[in-house]
Coordinates of N, CA, C and O in Angstrom, one line a residue:
X60 N 0.9 -1.2 0.0 CA 0.1 0.1 0.0 C 0.8 1.1 0.1 O 1.7 1.3 0.9
X61 N 0.7 2.1 -0.9 CA 1.2 3.3 -1.0 C 0.9 4.5 0.0 O -0.1 4.5 0.3
X62 N 1.8 5.2 0.5 CA 1.4 6.4 1.5 C 1.9 7.7 1.0 O 2.4 8.5 1.8
X63 N 1.8 8.2 -0.1 CA 2.2 9.4 -0.7 C 1.2 10.5 -0.3 O -0.1 10.2 -0.4
X64 N 1.6 11.6 -0.1 CA 0.8 13.0 0.1 C 1.7 13.9 0.0 O 2.5 14.3 0.6
X65 N 1.6 14.7 -1.3 CA 2.5 15.7 -1.7 C 2.2 17.1 -1.6 O 2.9 17.9 -1.6
X66 N 0.9 17.4 -1.5 CA 0.4 18.8 -1.4 C 0.5 19.3 0.1 O -0.5 19.0 0.8
X67 N 1.5 20.0 0.3 CA 1.6 20.3 1.8 C 1.2 22.0 1.8 O 1.4 22.9 1.2
X68 N 0.1 22.0 2.8 CA -0.5 23.1 3.1 C -0.3 23.7 4.5 O -0.7 24.9 4.8
X69 N 0.3 23.0 5.2 CA 0.7 23.4 6.6 C 1.8 22.6 7.3 O 2.3 21.7 6.7
X70 N 2.3 23.0 8.5 CA 3.4 22.3 9.1 C 2.8 20.8 9.4 O 3.7 19.7 9.2
X71 N 1.6 20.5 9.8 CA 1.1 19.3 10.1 C 1.3 18.4 8.7 O 1.7 17.3 8.8
X72 N 1.0 18.9 7.7 CA 1.1 18.2 6.3 C 2.6 17.7 6.3 O 2.9 16.7 5.8
X73 N 3.6 18.7 6.5 CA 5.0 18.3 6.4 C 5.5 17.2 7.3 O 6.1 16.6 7.0
X74 N 4.9 17.4 8.4 CA 5.3 16.5 9.6 C 4.9 15.1 9.3 O 5.4 14.1 9.7
X75 N 3.7 14.9 8.6 CA 3.2 13.7 8.4 C 3.4 13.2 6.9 O 2.9 11.9 6.4
X76 N 4.2 13.8 6.0 CA 4.6 13.5 4.6 C 5.9 12.8 4.5 O 6.9 13.6 4.7
X77 N 5.9 11.5 4.5 CA 7.0 10.8 4.6 C 8.2 11.2 3.3 O 9.3 11.2 3.6
X78 N 7.4 11.4 2.1 CA 8.5 11.7 1.0 C 9.1 13.1 1.4 O 10.3 13.3 1.2
X79 N 8.5 13.9 1.9 CA 8.9 15.3 2.2 C 10.1 15.0 3.3 O 11.2 15.6 3.3
X80 N 9.8 14.4 4.4 CA 10.6 14.1 5.4 C 11.8 13.2 4.8 O 13.1 13.6 5.1
X81 N 11.8 12.5 4.0 CA 12.8 11.6 3.6 C 13.8 12.6 2.6 O 14.9 12.6 2.7
X82 N 13.0 13.6 1.9 CA 13.9 14.5 1.2 C 14.7 15.4 2.0 O 16.0 15.5 1.7
X83 N 14.0 15.9 3.1 CA 14.9 16.7 4.1 C 16.0 15.8 4.8 O 17.4 16.4 4.8
X84 N 15.9 14.7 5.1 CA 17.0 13.8 5.6 C 18.1 13.6 4.6 O 19.3 13.9 4.8
X85 N 17.6 13.2 3.3 CA 18.6 12.9 2.2 C 19.4 14.2 1.9 O 20.7 14.1 1.5
X86 N 18.9 15.3 1.8 CA 19.6 16.6 1.5 C 20.4 17.1 2.9 O 21.0 18.0 2.7
X87 N 20.3 16.5 4.0 CA 21.1 16.8 5.1 C 20.5 18.0 6.0 O 21.5 18.4 6.6
X88 N 19.4 18.3 5.9 CA 18.7 19.4 6.7 C 18.5 19.0 8.1 O 18.1 17.7 8.3
X89 N 19.1 19.6 9.0 CA 19.2 19.1 10.3 C 17.6 19.1 10.7 O 16.9 20.0 10.5
X90 N 17.1 17.8 11.4 CA 15.8 17.9 11.8 C 15.3 19.1 12.9 O 16.0 19.4 13.7
X91 N 14.2 19.5 12.7 CA 13.8 20.6 13.4 C 12.7 21.6 12.9 O 12.4 21.2 11.7
X92 N 12.4 22.5 13.6 CA 11.6 23.5 13.1 C 11.6 24.1 11.6 O 10.8 24.3 11.0
X93 N 13.1 24.1 11.4 CA 13.4 24.6 10.1 C 12.7 23.7 8.9 O 12.7 24.3 7.7
X94 N 12.6 22.6 9.1 CA 12.1 21.7 8.0 C 10.7 22.5 7.7 O 10.1 22.2 6.6
X95 N 10.0 23.0 8.6 CA 8.6 23.5 8.3 C 8.5 24.9 8.1 O 7.3 25.5 8.0
X96 N 9.6 25.6 7.8 CA 9.3 27.0 7.2 C 8.6 27.1 5.8 O 8.7 26.1 5.1
X97 N 7.7 28.3 5.7 CA 7.1 28.4 4.6 C 7.9 28.1 3.2 O 7.4 27.6 2.3
X98 N 9.1 28.8 3.2 CA 10.0 28.6 2.0 C 10.3 27.1 1.6 O 10.5 26.7 0.4
X99 N 10.2 26.2 2.8 CA 10.5 24.8 2.4 C 9.2 24.3 2.1 O 9.1 23.2 1.0
X100 N 8.2 24.5 2.8 CA 6.9 23.6 2.7 C 6.3 23.9 1.0 O 5.7 23.2 0.4
X101 N 6.8 25.2 0.6 CA 6.2 25.7 -0.7 C 7.4 25.8 -1.7 O 7.2 26.4 -2.8
X102 N 8.3 25.0 -1.5 CA 9.5 24.9 -2.5 C 9.2 24.1 -3.6 O 9.0 22.7 -3.4
X103 N 9.2 24.3 -4.9 CA 8.8 23.6 -5.9 C 10.0 22.3 -6.2 O 9.7 21.3 -6.5
X104 N 11.2 22.8 -5.9 CA 12.4 21.9 -6.0 C 12.2 20.6 -5.2 O 12.4 19.6 -5.5
X105 N 11.8 21.1 -3.9 CA 11.5 19.9 -3.0 C 10.4 19.3 -3.4 O 10.5 18.0 -3.1
X106 N 9.4 19.8 -3.7 CA 8.2 19.0 -4.0 C 8.4 18.2 -5.2 O 7.9 17.0 -5.1
X107 N 9.1 18.6 -6.2 CA 9.3 17.7 -7.4 C 10.1 16.4 -7.0 O 10.0 15.4 -7.5
X108 N 11.1 16.7 -6.3 CA 12.1 15.7 -5.8 C 11.3 14.7 -4.9 O 11.3 13.4 -5.1
X109 N 10.4 15.2 -3.9 CA 9.6 14.4 -3.1 C 8.6 13.4 -3.8 O 8.4 12.3 -3.3
X110 N 8.2 14.0 -4.9 CA 7.3 13.1 -5.8 C 7.9 11.8 -6.3 O 7.2 11.0 -6.9
X111 N 9.1 11.9 -6.4 CA 10.0 10.7 -6.8 C 9.9 9.5 -5.7 O 10.6 8.5 -6.2
X112 N 9.7 10.0 -4.5 CA 9.8 9.2 -3.2 C 8.5 8.3 -3.2 O 7.5 8.9 -3.2
X113 N 8.6 7.0 -3.2 CA 7.5 6.1 -3.0 C 7.6 5.5 -1.6 O 8.7 4.9 -1.1
X114 N 6.5 5.7 -0.6 CA 6.6 5.1 0.7 C 5.5 3.9 0.7 O 4.4 4.0 0.2
X115 N 6.2 2.7 0.8 CA 5.5 1.5 0.9 C 5.2 0.8 2.2 O 6.5 0.6 2.7
X116 N 4.2 0.5 2.6 CA 3.9 -0.2 4.0 C 4.5 -1.7 3.8 O 4.1 -2.3 2.9
X117 N 5.3 -2.2 4.7 CA 5.8 -3.3 4.9 C 4.9 -4.2 5.9 O 5.0 -4.0 7.0
X118 N 4.1 -5.1 5.3 CA 3.1 -5.7 6.1 C 3.8 -6.5 7.3 O 3.2 -6.6 8.4
X119 N 5.0 -7.1 7.1 CA 5.8 -7.8 8.1 C 6.1 -6.9 9.2 O 5.9 -7.2 10.3
X120 N 6.6 -5.9 8.8 CA 7.1 -4.7 10.1 C 5.9 -4.2 10.6 O 5.8 -3.8 11.9
X121 N 4.8 -4.0 10.0 CA 3.5 -3.7 10.6 C 3.0 -4.5 11.7 O 2.7 -4.3 12.8
X122 N 3.3 -6.0 11.2 CA 2.6 -7.0 12.1 C 3.4 -7.0 13.4 O 2.9 -7.0 14.6
X123 N 4.9 -6.9 13.3 CA 5.7 -6.9 14.3 C 5.4 -5.7 15.2 O 5.2 -5.7 16.4
X124 N 5.3 -4.6 14.5 CA 5.0 -3.3 15.4 C 3.6 -3.5 16.3 O 3.6 -3.3 17.3
X125 N 2.5 -3.9 15.8 CA 1.3 -4.1 16.5 C 1.4 -5.3 17.5 O 0.6 -5.2 18.4
X126 N 2.2 -6.3 17.1 CA 2.3 -7.6 18.1 C 3.1 -7.1 19.2 O 3.0 -7.8 20.4
X127 N 4.2 -6.5 19.0 CA 5.3 -6.3 20.0 C 5.6 -4.9 20.4 O 6.5 -4.8 21.4
X128 N 5.0 -4.0 19.7 CA 5.2 -2.5 20.0 C 6.7 -2.1 19.6 O 7.2 -1.3 20.1
X129 N 7.3 -2.8 18.8 CA 8.6 -2.6 18.4 C 8.6 -1.8 17.0 O 7.9 -2.2 16.0
X130 N 9.4 -0.9 17.0 CA 9.6 0.0 15.8 C 10.8 -0.2 15.1 O 11.8 0.2 15.7
X131 N 10.7 -0.8 13.9 CA 11.9 -0.7 13.1 C 11.7 -0.1 11.8 O 10.4 0.4 11.4
X132 N 12.7 0.1 10.9 CA 12.5 0.9 9.8 C 13.4 0.3 8.7 O 14.6 -0.2 9.0
X133 N 13.2 0.2 7.4 CA 13.8 -0.1 6.4 C 13.6 0.9 5.2 O 12.6 1.3 4.9
X134 N 14.8 1.3 4.7 CA 14.8 2.1 3.7 C 15.6 1.6 2.5 O 16.6 1.1 2.7
X135 N 15.1 1.8 1.4 CA 15.6 1.2 0.0 C 15.5 2.3 -0.9 O 14.6 2.9 -1.3
X136 N 16.7 2.5 -1.5 CA 16.9 3.7 -2.5 C 17.2 2.9 -3.8 O 18.4 2.3 -3.9
X137 N 16.5 3.3 -4.9 CA 16.9 2.7 -6.2 C 17.4 3.9 -7.1 O 16.4 4.8 -7.2
X138 N 18.5 3.9 -7.7 CA 19.0 5.1 -8.3 C 18.5 4.9 -9.8 O 18.1 3.9 -10.2
X139 N 18.6 6.0 -10.6 CA 18.3 6.0 -12.0 C 19.0 4.9 -12.8 O 18.5 4.6 -13.9
X140 N 20.3 4.7 -12.2 CA 21.0 3.7 -12.9 C 20.5 2.0 -12.5 O 21.2 1.1 -12.9
X141 N 19.8 2.1 -11.5 CA 19.3 0.8 -11.0 C 20.1 0.2 -9.8 O 19.7 -0.9 -9.4
X142 N 20.9 0.9 -9.3 CA 21.6 0.4 -8.1 C 20.7 0.6 -7.0 O 19.8 1.5 -6.8
X143 N 20.9 -0.3 -6.0 CA 20.0 -0.4 -4.8 C 20.9 -0.2 -3.6 O 21.6 -1.0 -3.4
X144 N 20.4 0.7 -2.6 CA 21.0 1.0 -1.3 C 19.9 0.6 -0.4 O 18.8 1.2 -0.4
X145 N 20.2 -0.2 0.6 CA 19.2 -0.6 1.6 C 19.8 -0.3 3.0 O 21.0 -0.7 3.3
X146 N 19.1 0.1 3.8 CA 19.5 0.4 5.3 C 18.3 -0.1 6.2 O 17.0 0.2 6.0
X147 N 18.6 -0.9 7.1 CA 17.5 -1.5 8.1 C 17.9 -0.9 9.6 O 19.1 -1.2 9.9
X148 N 17.1 -0.4 10.2 CA 17.3 0.1 11.7 C 16.4 -0.8 12.6 O 15.2 -0.7 12.5
X149 N 16.8 -1.6 13.4 CA 16.1 -2.5 14.3 C 15.4 -1.8 15.5 O 14.3 -1.7 15.7
X150 N 16.5 -1.1 16.1 CA 15.9 -0.2 17.3 C 16.4 1.4 16.9 O 17.4 1.6 16.9
X151 N 15.4 2.1 16.8 CA 15.7 3.5 16.5 C 16.5 4.3 17.5 O 16.3 4.1 18.8
X152 N 17.2 5.1 17.1 CA 18.1 6.1 18.1 C 17.0 6.9 18.8 O 16.0 7.5 18.2
X153 N 17.3 6.8 20.2 CA 16.2 7.7 21.1 C 15.3 6.7 21.7 O 14.7 7.0 22.6
X154 N 15.2 5.3 21.2 CA 14.4 4.5 21.9 C 15.2 4.1 23.3 O 16.4 4.2 23.3
X155 N 14.3 3.8 24.4 CA 14.9 3.4 25.5 C 16.1 2.5 25.6 O 17.0 2.3 26.2
X156 N 16.0 1.4 24.4 CA 16.9 0.5 24.1 C 18.1 0.8 23.5 O 19.1 0.1 23.3
X157 N 18.2 2.1 22.9 CA 19.0 2.8 22.1 C 19.0 4.2 22.5 O 18.9 5.1 21.4
X158 N 19.5 4.6 23.6 CA 19.5 5.9 24.0 C 20.4 6.9 23.4 O 21.4 6.4 22.9
X159 N 20.1 8.2 23.4 CA 20.8 9.2 22.9 C 21.9 9.3 24.0 O 21.5 9.2 25.2
X160 N 23.2 9.6 23.7 CA 24.1 10.0 24.6 C 23.9 11.4 25.2 O 23.1 12.1 24.7
X161 N 24.5 11.9 26.2 CA 24.5 13.2 26.9 C 24.8 14.1 25.6 O 24.0 15.2 25.4
X162 N 25.9 13.9 25.1 CA 26.3 14.8 24.0 C 25.2 15.0 22.8 O 25.0 16.0 22.4
X163 N 24.6 13.8 22.5 CA 23.6 13.8 21.4 C 22.3 14.7 21.8 O 21.7 15.3 21.2
X164 N 22.0 14.5 23.3 CA 20.8 15.3 23.7 C 21.2 16.7 23.7 O 20.4 17.6 23.3
X165 N 22.4 17.2 24.1 CA 22.8 18.4 24.2 C 22.7 19.0 22.7 O 22.2 20.1 22.5
X166 N 23.2 18.5 21.7 CA 23.3 18.9 20.3 C 21.8 18.9 19.8 O 21.6 20.1 19.2
X167 N 20.9 18.1 20.2 CA 19.5 18.2 19.8 C 18.9 19.5 20.3 O 18.3 20.1 19.7
X168 N 19.2 19.6 21.6 CA 18.7 20.9 22.3 C 19.2 22.1 21.7 O 18.3 23.0 21.4
X169 N 20.6 22.0 21.3 CA 21.1 23.2 20.6 C 20.3 23.5 19.3 O 20.0 24.6 19.0
X170 N 20.2 22.5 18.6 CA 19.4 22.6 17.3 C 18.1 23.2 17.4 O 17.8 24.3 16.8
X171 N 17.4 22.5 18.3 CA 16.0 22.9 18.5 C 15.9 24.3 19.2 O 15.0 25.0 18.6
X172 N 16.6 24.6 20.1 CA 16.4 25.9 20.8 C 17.1 27.0 19.8 O 16.7 28.1 20.1
X173 N 17.9 26.7 19.0 CA 18.6 27.8 18.1 C 17.4 28.5 17.2 O 17.9 29.7 17.0
X174 N 16.3 28.1 17.1 CA 15.3 28.7 16.5 C 14.6 29.9 17.4 O 14.0 30.8 17.0
X175 N 14.8 29.8 18.7 CA 14.1 30.8 19.7 C 15.0 31.4 20.5 O 14.7 32.5 21.2
X176 N 16.3 30.9 20.9 CA 17.2 31.4 21.9 C 18.6 31.6 21.1 O 18.8 31.1 20.2
X177 N 19.3 32.6 21.8 CA 20.6 33.0 21.2 C 21.7 31.8 21.6 O 21.4 31.2 22.7
X178 N 22.8 31.8 21.1 CA 23.8 30.7 21.6 C 24.1 30.9 22.9 O 24.4 29.8 23.7
X179 N 24.2 32.2 23.5 CA 24.7 32.2 24.8 C 23.6 31.8 25.9 O 24.0 31.0 26.9
X180 N 22.3 32.0 25.6 CA 21.3 31.4 26.5 C 21.0 30.0 26.4 O 20.8 29.4 27.3
X181 N 21.5 29.4 25.1 CA 21.4 28.0 25.1 C 22.5 27.3 25.9 O 22.3 26.3 26.5
X182 N 23.9 28.0 25.7 CA 24.9 27.4 26.7 C 24.7 27.5 28.0 O 24.8 26.6 28.9
X183 N 24.1 28.8 28.6 CA 23.7 28.9 29.9 C 22.7 27.9 30.4 O 22.8 27.2 31.4
X184 N 21.6 27.6 29.6 CA 20.5 26.7 29.7 C 21.2 25.2 30.0 O 20.7 24.5 31.0
X185 N 21.9 24.9 29.1 CA 22.6 23.5 29.1 C 23.2 23.3 30.4 O 23.2 22.5 31.3
X186 N 24.1 24.5 30.9 CA 24.9 24.4 32.1 C 23.8 24.1 33.4 O 24.3 23.4 34.2
X187 N 22.9 25.0 33.4 CA 21.9 25.0 34.5 C 21.2 23.6 34.6 O 20.9 23.1 35.4
X188 N 20.6 23.0 33.3 CA 20.2 22.0 33.2 C 21.1 20.7 33.8 O 20.4 19.8 34.5
X189 N 22.4 20.7 33.5 CA 23.2 19.7 33.9 C 23.5 19.8 35.2 O 23.9 18.8 35.9
X190 N 23.2 20.9 35.9 CA 23.5 21.0 37.5 C 22.0 21.4 38.0 O 22.0 22.1 39.2
X191 N 21.0 20.8 37.7 CA 19.6 21.2 37.9 C 19.4 21.0 39.5 O 18.8 21.7 40.1
X192 N 20.1 19.9 40.0 CA 19.8 19.6 41.4 C 20.4 20.5 42.4 O 20.0 20.6 43.5
X193 N 21.3 21.2 41.7 CA 21.9 22.3 42.8 C 21.3 23.6 42.5 O 21.7 24.7 43.2
X194 N 20.4 23.8 41.9 CA 19.8 25.2 41.4 C 19.1 25.7 42.8 O 18.0 24.7 43.3
X195 N 19.1 26.8 43.2 CA 18.3 27.2 44.4 C 16.7 27.5 43.9 O 15.9 27.3 44.7
X196 N 16.7 28.1 42.7 CA 15.4 28.6 42.3 C 15.6 28.3 40.6 O 16.5 28.8 40.1
X197 N 14.3 27.8 40.1 CA 14.4 27.5 38.7 C 13.8 28.7 37.8 O 13.9 28.7 36.5
X198 N 13.6 29.9 38.6 CA 13.2 30.9 37.8 C 13.9 31.5 36.8 O 13.7 31.9 35.7
X199 N 15.2 31.6 37.1 CA 16.3 32.1 36.0 C 16.1 31.2 34.9 O 16.3 31.7 33.8
X200 N 16.3 29.8 35.0 CA 16.2 29.0 34.0 C 14.9 29.1 33.2 O 15.1 29.3 31.9
X201 N 13.8 29.2 33.8 CA 12.6 29.3 33.0 C 12.5 30.7 32.4 O 12.1 30.7 31.1
X202 N 13.3 31.7 32.7 CA 13.1 33.1 32.1 C 14.0 32.9 30.9 O 13.5 33.4 29.7
X203 N 15.3 32.2 30.9 CA 16.0 31.9 29.7 C 15.3 31.1 28.7 O 15.3 31.5 27.5
X204 N 14.7 30.0 29.2 CA 14.1 29.1 28.1 C 13.0 29.9 27.5 O 12.5 29.6 26.5
X205 N 12.1 30.8 28.3 CA 11.2 31.6 27.7 C 11.6 32.6 26.9 O 10.7 33.3 26.2
X206 N 12.7 32.8 26.7 CA 13.3 34.0 25.8 C 13.2 35.3 26.6 O 13.2 36.4 25.8
X207 N 13.1 35.4 27.9 CA 12.8 36.6 28.6 C 14.0 37.3 29.0 O 14.2 38.2 29.6
X208 N 15.3 37.0 28.6 CA 16.6 37.6 29.1 C 17.1 38.5 27.8 O 16.6 38.5 26.7

């Protein structure tokens, strides 16, 4: 069964459009709110490339998910010359069985926060969060995270 939806009218459309998401990953865009900027959602070059991507449900992987609650992924890329590249991920990064490292969590925070906070506030936030148990009052951290500094 095919899962394509190419006409993106909103952020939610982009979030649930696998061809669009695949394009963003293949082109090296860092995951985050930047994926859903108007100029990306309405970009003809992105849309045209995404239309070349076909998403097909694998009944066996669906069965495993519904029976065991295990999420796996398989990606197969077939080039114009007929070459095939396949990648299978049994346990995705971020799953409790394949956790992000502290550095990866901090990098993800930096990427996500960069859309609303400056680099100095991001660094201060990380230091405060890493020493959270020793904070006398979280008001300063909350003010930084709210962009009030």
